[in-house]
Short mmCIF file of C-alpha atoms in Angstrom, two decimals:
data_model
loop_
_atom_site.label_atom_id
_atom_site.label_comp_id
_atom_site.label_asym_id
_atom_site.label_seq_id
_atom_site.Cartn_x
_atom_site.Cartn_y
_atom_site.Cartn_z
CA MET A 23 18.49 -2.50 8.56
CA ALA A 24 20.18 -0.34 5.81
CA ASN A 25 22.99 -2.89 5.38
CA ARG A 26 20.36 -5.26 4.85
CA HIS A 27 18.40 -3.52 2.03
CA CYS A 28 21.49 -2.02 0.28
CA LEU A 29 22.04 -6.19 -0.51
CA SER A 30 18.65 -7.15 -1.24
CA ALA A 31 19.32 -3.91 -4.08
CA GLY A 32 22.50 -5.57 -5.48
CA ARG A 33 24.48 -3.34 -3.87
CA PRO A 34 28.07 -3.20 -1.38
CA ARG A 35 27.01 -2.28 2.43
CA ALA A 36 26.76 1.18 3.18
CA PHE A 37 27.85 1.12 6.58
CA ASP A 38 31.14 -0.97 8.50
CA VAL A 39 29.28 -0.60 11.97
CA ARG A 40 31.75 -0.70 15.11
CA ILE A 41 31.54 -0.20 18.81
CA VAL A 42 33.12 1.26 21.43
CA GLY A 43 32.84 2.17 24.90
CA SER A 44 31.30 1.09 28.36
CA GLY A 45 27.94 0.17 27.14
CA ALA A 46 29.23 -1.97 23.63
CA HIS A 47 29.43 -5.27 25.93
CA LEU A 48 25.26 -4.75 26.06
CA PHE A 49 24.79 -5.22 22.36
CA ARG A 50 27.98 -7.88 21.27
CA PRO A 51 25.45 -11.02 22.42
CA PHE A 52 22.65 -9.82 20.08
CA LEU A 53 24.49 -7.91 17.11
CA ALA A 54 27.25 -8.80 15.24
CA PHE A 55 29.35 -5.55 15.35
CA PRO A 56 32.92 -5.74 16.10
CA GLU A 57 34.68 -3.41 18.60
CA ALA A 58 36.01 -0.68 17.10
CA ASP A 59 39.68 -0.33 15.43
CA HIS A 60 41.94 2.66 15.64
CA GLU A 61 40.55 3.38 11.82
CA THR A 62 39.08 6.89 11.95
CA PRO A 63 35.34 6.35 11.56
CA GLY A 64 33.13 8.28 9.07
CA LEU A 65 30.54 9.00 11.07
CA PHE A 66 30.50 9.16 15.09
CA LEU A 67 27.80 8.66 16.77
CA VAL A 68 26.91 9.16 20.31
CA PRO A 69 24.14 6.74 22.04
CA ALA A 70 21.63 8.43 24.56
CA GLN A 71 23.77 8.30 28.36
CA GLY A 72 22.62 6.84 31.20
CA PHE A 73 21.95 9.49 33.97
CA SER A 74 18.79 7.51 35.47
CA LYS A 75 21.31 6.43 38.24
CA ALA A 76 23.46 9.46 38.77
CA ALA A 77 22.90 11.74 41.14
CA SER A 78 23.26 14.86 38.91
CA TYR A 79 24.30 15.22 34.70
CA ALA A 80 27.40 17.16 35.64
CA ASP A 81 28.80 13.67 37.86
CA ARG A 82 27.53 11.55 35.16
CA LEU A 83 29.61 13.47 33.05
CA ALA A 84 32.56 13.71 34.90
CA GLU A 85 32.81 9.90 34.96
CA PRO A 86 35.49 7.79 33.61
CA ASP A 87 33.96 6.85 30.68
CA CYS A 88 32.41 9.73 29.78
CA VAL A 89 35.45 11.92 29.77
CA GLU A 90 37.07 8.74 27.39
CA ALA A 91 34.08 9.38 24.98
CA CYS A 92 34.50 12.79 24.79
CA GLN A 93 38.03 12.31 24.01
CA TRP A 94 37.07 9.70 21.43
CA ALA A 95 34.12 12.37 19.65
CA ARG A 96 36.76 15.28 19.59
CA GLU A 97 39.73 13.09 17.92
CA ALA A 98 37.51 12.02 15.22
CA ALA A 99 35.84 15.11 14.62
CA GLU A 100 39.33 16.45 13.86
CA ALA A 101 39.91 13.98 12.19
CA GLY A 102 37.21 15.04 9.96
CA ALA A 103 34.11 12.78 10.52
CA ALA A 104 30.42 14.08 10.98
CA ILE A 105 29.67 13.66 14.69
CA ALA A 106 25.71 12.65 15.49
CA SER A 107 23.60 12.09 18.53
CA SER A 108 20.40 12.72 20.24
CA CYS A 109 18.73 12.81 23.57
CA THR A 110 20.50 12.62 26.73
CA GLY A 111 24.03 11.75 24.03
CA THR A 112 23.30 15.50 22.91
CA LEU A 113 24.78 16.20 26.75
CA LEU A 114 28.22 14.32 26.46
CA LEU A 115 28.55 15.98 22.98
CA ALA A 116 28.29 19.49 24.28
CA GLN A 117 30.18 18.53 26.92
CA SER A 118 33.57 17.64 24.54
CA GLY A 119 33.28 21.55 23.47
CA LEU A 120 32.49 20.55 20.16
CA LEU A 121 29.26 21.85 20.10
CA ASN A 122 30.01 25.68 21.11
CA GLY A 123 29.02 28.41 18.95
CA ARG A 124 27.09 25.70 16.66
CA HIS A 125 23.27 25.20 16.86
CA ALA A 126 22.14 22.24 18.20
CA THR A 127 18.88 20.41 19.70
CA THR A 128 18.18 17.99 22.81
CA ALA A 129 15.39 16.65 24.51
CA TRP A 130 12.68 19.30 25.34
CA TRP A 131 13.10 18.02 28.76
CA LEU A 132 16.75 18.84 29.19
CA ALA A 133 16.28 22.38 27.45
CA PRO A 134 16.95 24.11 31.04
CA VAL A 135 19.64 22.08 32.64
CA PHE A 136 21.65 21.72 28.71
CA ARG A 137 21.55 25.80 28.60
CA GLU A 138 22.47 26.53 32.07
CA MET A 139 25.77 23.96 31.59
CA PHE A 140 26.70 25.07 27.97
CA PRO A 141 25.89 28.55 27.20
CA ASP A 142 28.36 28.51 24.50
CA VAL A 143 26.02 26.27 22.42
CA ILE A 144 23.23 27.50 20.00
CA LEU A 145 19.96 25.62 21.46
CA ASP A 146 16.94 25.56 19.95
CA SER A 147 14.54 23.01 21.51
CA SER A 148 12.02 23.43 19.34
CA GLN A 149 13.22 21.14 16.53
CA LEU A 150 13.50 17.76 15.90
CA VAL A 151 16.88 17.37 14.43
CA ILE A 152 19.43 20.27 13.87
CA SER A 153 22.39 20.15 11.66
CA ASP A 154 25.40 22.66 11.68
CA GLY A 155 28.13 21.88 9.66
CA ARG A 156 29.11 18.17 10.45
CA PHE A 157 27.60 18.18 13.32
CA THR A 158 23.79 16.79 13.58
CA THR A 159 21.52 16.64 17.20
CA ALA A 160 18.42 15.49 18.11
CA GLY A 161 15.74 15.62 20.65
CA ALA A 162 14.04 12.37 22.44
CA ALA A 163 12.03 9.52 21.55
CA MET A 164 11.29 9.15 17.63
CA ALA A 165 13.23 12.43 16.73
CA GLN A 166 16.16 9.54 17.03
CA MET A 167 14.70 8.04 14.22
CA ASP A 168 14.24 10.98 12.54
CA LEU A 169 18.05 11.50 13.17
CA MET A 170 18.74 7.88 11.73
CA VAL A 171 16.50 7.97 8.83
CA GLY A 172 18.59 11.09 8.15
CA LEU A 173 21.94 9.73 7.90
CA VAL A 174 20.62 6.95 6.29
CA ALA A 175 20.03 9.13 3.09
CA ARG A 176 22.84 11.22 3.36
CA TYR A 177 25.10 8.15 3.20
CA ALA A 178 23.13 5.58 1.71
CA GLY A 179 20.59 7.21 -0.80
CA SER A 180 17.32 8.41 -0.37
CA GLU A 181 15.72 4.88 -1.53
CA ILE A 182 17.66 3.12 1.36
CA ALA A 183 16.24 5.41 3.90
CA GLU A 184 12.47 5.09 2.78
CA ALA A 185 12.65 1.37 2.31
CA CYS A 186 13.82 1.59 6.28
CA ALA A 187 10.96 3.91 7.40
CA ARG A 188 8.33 2.04 5.18
CA MET A 189 9.84 -0.97 7.59
CA MET A 190 9.43 0.75 10.84
CA VAL A 191 6.16 1.82 9.58
CA LEU A 192 7.55 5.45 10.86
CA ASP A 193 5.06 6.73 8.35
CA GLU A 194 2.45 6.15 10.32
CA ARG A 195 3.13 8.81 12.88
CA ARG A 196 3.67 12.62 13.17
CA SER A 197 6.87 13.19 11.75
CA GLN A 198 9.04 15.21 9.86
CA LEU A 199 10.42 12.36 8.18
CA PRO A 200 8.98 12.99 4.40
CA TYR A 201 11.52 16.11 4.33
CA MET A 202 13.88 16.11 7.53
CA ALA A 203 16.18 14.07 5.22
CA ILE A 204 16.67 17.05 3.00
CA GLY A 205 17.16 19.18 5.71
CA LEU A 206 20.12 16.68 6.58
CA LEU A 207 21.76 16.54 2.94
CA ALA A 208 21.27 20.52 2.61
CA ALA A 209 23.50 21.02 5.76
CA THR A 210 26.57 19.10 4.00
CA ASN A 211 26.89 21.98 1.95
CA GLU A 212 27.23 25.21 3.48
CA SER A 213 25.62 27.51 0.36
CA VAL A 214 22.90 25.32 0.02
CA ALA A 215 22.19 25.21 3.76
CA ARG A 216 22.38 29.61 3.32
CA VAL A 217 20.07 29.24 0.66
CA ALA A 218 17.29 26.67 2.25
CA ALA A 219 17.24 29.38 5.38
CA TRP A 220 17.18 32.41 2.95
CA ALA A 221 14.24 30.59 1.07
CA ARG A 222 12.10 29.62 4.09
CA PRO A 223 10.72 33.09 5.22
CA ARG A 224 10.09 33.97 1.37
CA LEU A 225 8.24 30.97 0.31
CA HIS A 226 4.62 33.12 -0.53
CA ASP A 227 6.78 34.84 -3.05
CA GLU A 228 7.01 33.50 -6.78
CA LEU A 229 10.85 32.46 -5.67
CA THR A 230 12.86 31.65 -9.10
CA VAL A 231 16.13 29.22 -9.27
CA GLY A 232 18.22 32.64 -10.43
CA ALA A 233 16.46 34.40 -7.16
CA LEU A 234 18.18 31.48 -4.85
CA ALA A 235 21.36 31.34 -7.07
CA ALA A 236 21.80 35.23 -6.31
CA ALA A 237 20.96 35.05 -2.70
CA VAL A 238 24.35 33.15 -2.28
CA GLY A 239 26.12 34.54 -5.45
CA GLN A 240 25.99 31.64 -7.33
CA SER A 241 25.90 31.48 -11.07
CA PRO A 242 22.04 29.03 -11.91
CA ARG A 243 24.43 26.58 -13.58
CA THR A 244 26.88 26.60 -10.28
CA PHE A 245 23.85 26.55 -7.85
CA ALA A 246 22.52 23.57 -9.71
CA ARG A 247 25.34 21.23 -8.93
CA ARG A 248 25.42 22.45 -5.88
CA VAL A 249 22.16 20.89 -4.89
CA GLN A 250 22.24 18.17 -6.74
CA SER A 251 25.70 17.31 -5.23
CA ALA A 252 24.44 17.78 -1.46
CA THR A 253 20.73 16.63 -2.15
CA GLY A 254 20.04 14.79 -5.03
CA LEU A 255 17.23 17.43 -6.19
CA SER A 256 17.29 19.60 -9.20
CA PRO A 257 16.79 23.26 -7.70
CA ILE A 258 13.57 23.32 -8.40
CA GLN A 259 12.67 19.71 -6.70
CA PHE A 260 14.46 21.32 -3.63
CA LEU A 261 12.01 24.35 -3.50
CA GLN A 262 9.43 22.00 -3.93
CA GLN A 263 10.54 20.12 -0.86
CA LEU A 264 11.23 23.22 1.39
CA ARG A 265 7.37 24.22 0.38
CA MET A 266 5.69 21.05 1.61
CA GLU A 267 8.17 21.09 4.73
CA ARG A 268 6.52 24.06 5.76
CA ALA A 269 2.92 23.64 4.37
CA ILE A 270 3.21 19.64 6.69
CA GLU A 271 4.31 22.05 9.11
CA LEU A 272 1.15 24.08 8.74
CA ILE A 273 -1.47 21.72 8.77
CA GLU A 274 -0.19 19.62 11.69
CA THR A 275 0.50 22.86 13.70
CA THR A 276 -2.40 25.26 12.86
CA THR A 277 -6.05 25.36 11.81
CA LEU A 278 -5.25 27.39 9.13
CA PRO A 279 -7.60 26.74 5.94
CA PHE A 280 -5.67 24.35 3.35
CA GLU A 281 -5.85 27.75 1.18
CA GLU A 282 -4.32 29.94 3.10
CA VAL A 283 -1.82 27.07 4.02
CA ALA A 284 -0.98 26.82 -0.03
CA TYR A 285 -1.01 30.37 -0.29
CA ARG A 286 1.85 30.87 2.33
CA VAL A 287 3.97 28.41 1.06
CA GLY A 288 3.76 29.86 -2.42
CA TYR A 289 1.40 28.04 -4.42
CA ARG A 290 -1.69 29.60 -6.23
CA ASP A 291 -3.19 26.64 -6.78
CA PRO A 292 -4.25 24.78 -3.90
CA SER A 293 -5.10 21.46 -5.62
CA THR A 294 -1.35 21.56 -7.10
CA LEU A 295 -0.08 21.35 -3.15
CA ARG A 296 -2.53 18.44 -2.29
CA MET A 297 -1.60 16.54 -5.45
CA VAL A 298 2.30 17.07 -4.07
CA ILE A 299 1.43 15.79 -0.67
CA ARG A 300 -0.77 13.25 -1.08
CA LYS A 301 1.97 11.68 -4.21
CA ARG A 302 5.03 12.27 -1.40
CA LEU A 303 2.89 11.04 1.94
CA GLY A 304 0.12 8.76 0.37
CA VAL A 305 -2.48 10.73 2.10
CA GLY A 306 -4.13 14.30 1.58
CA PRO A 307 -4.07 17.44 4.31
CA ARG A 308 -7.64 16.55 5.74
CA GLU A 309 -6.35 13.09 6.57
CA LEU A 310 -2.50 14.54 7.79
CA ARG A 311 -4.25 16.93 9.78
CA ALA A 312 -6.36 14.63 11.60
CA ARG A 313 -3.88 12.22 11.82
CA THR A 314 -2.11 14.32 14.06
CA ARG A 315 -4.83 15.97 15.99
CA PRO A 316 -4.66 15.17 19.89
CA VAL A 317 -7.30 12.70 21.12
CA ARG A 318 -9.00 14.47 23.87
CA SER A 319 -9.73 12.48 27.32
CA TRP A 320 -13.18 13.44 28.79
CA ALA A 321 -11.02 15.65 31.11
CA GLY A 322 -9.57 17.71 28.83
CA ALA A 323 -13.18 18.30 26.68
CA VAL A 324 -14.71 19.24 30.01
CA ALA A 325 -11.68 21.75 30.76
CA ALA A 326 -12.02 23.13 27.03
#
């Protein structure tokens, strides 16, 4: 889909998709993806694994095709490729040893067995998508869409990613799409990722570009170049995006008044944040909160 949008925009394809492995034949009758050759990929994607018929996760990961896939992943990583996976595929990626000492996420229901099998991985299953250097992992179900749209944004640009999201109606669900791509893009540059982590708990302060640059020991000019290169944004836009990310999270997951949400993310005038959210998402805070509030069943209402 990203390639089709690129061609429609008069641009060359962003991706040369190759498939390989024991499940590749399932896709060839439907998709014109050639088999992988011996060229080193720039991006290596590990799909979800077929665990439903295995006696255990450990047994499945010990099967020959998983052992071979782990070796492919290690070879791709050694050659400098970016590596990404989601859901049960994160188990295979962890089995390869590539996630040891790194931050990762997985499907919430896999978290207990993941932690038991791979204690050297820093797991945070509360996150939909996590990037640590060249390695990106995602949870289950629609988190895989967040992962893919973020990767499209990284390699093809935000306009192509947004076009894909619109075509797949991903903006109609509760999602981190409005800001997830920025998090993935920031992770491609260590200093930008560090300043994002430093700024998030301080968003209520009156942060300046100078303060952001000082947090990573850079001049404002150098910092601006790094942010532009990693995310395509100016430092002011980057900071605004971080604030919006946190604001949406608070709107979706708490009952805080909007004025309090605005204050916590650094907006002294709530109307400014309201305008930013509406411009980016096409809805206001009230509609956003209503859209993400779960529908109660009669049993839930009685229990409440």
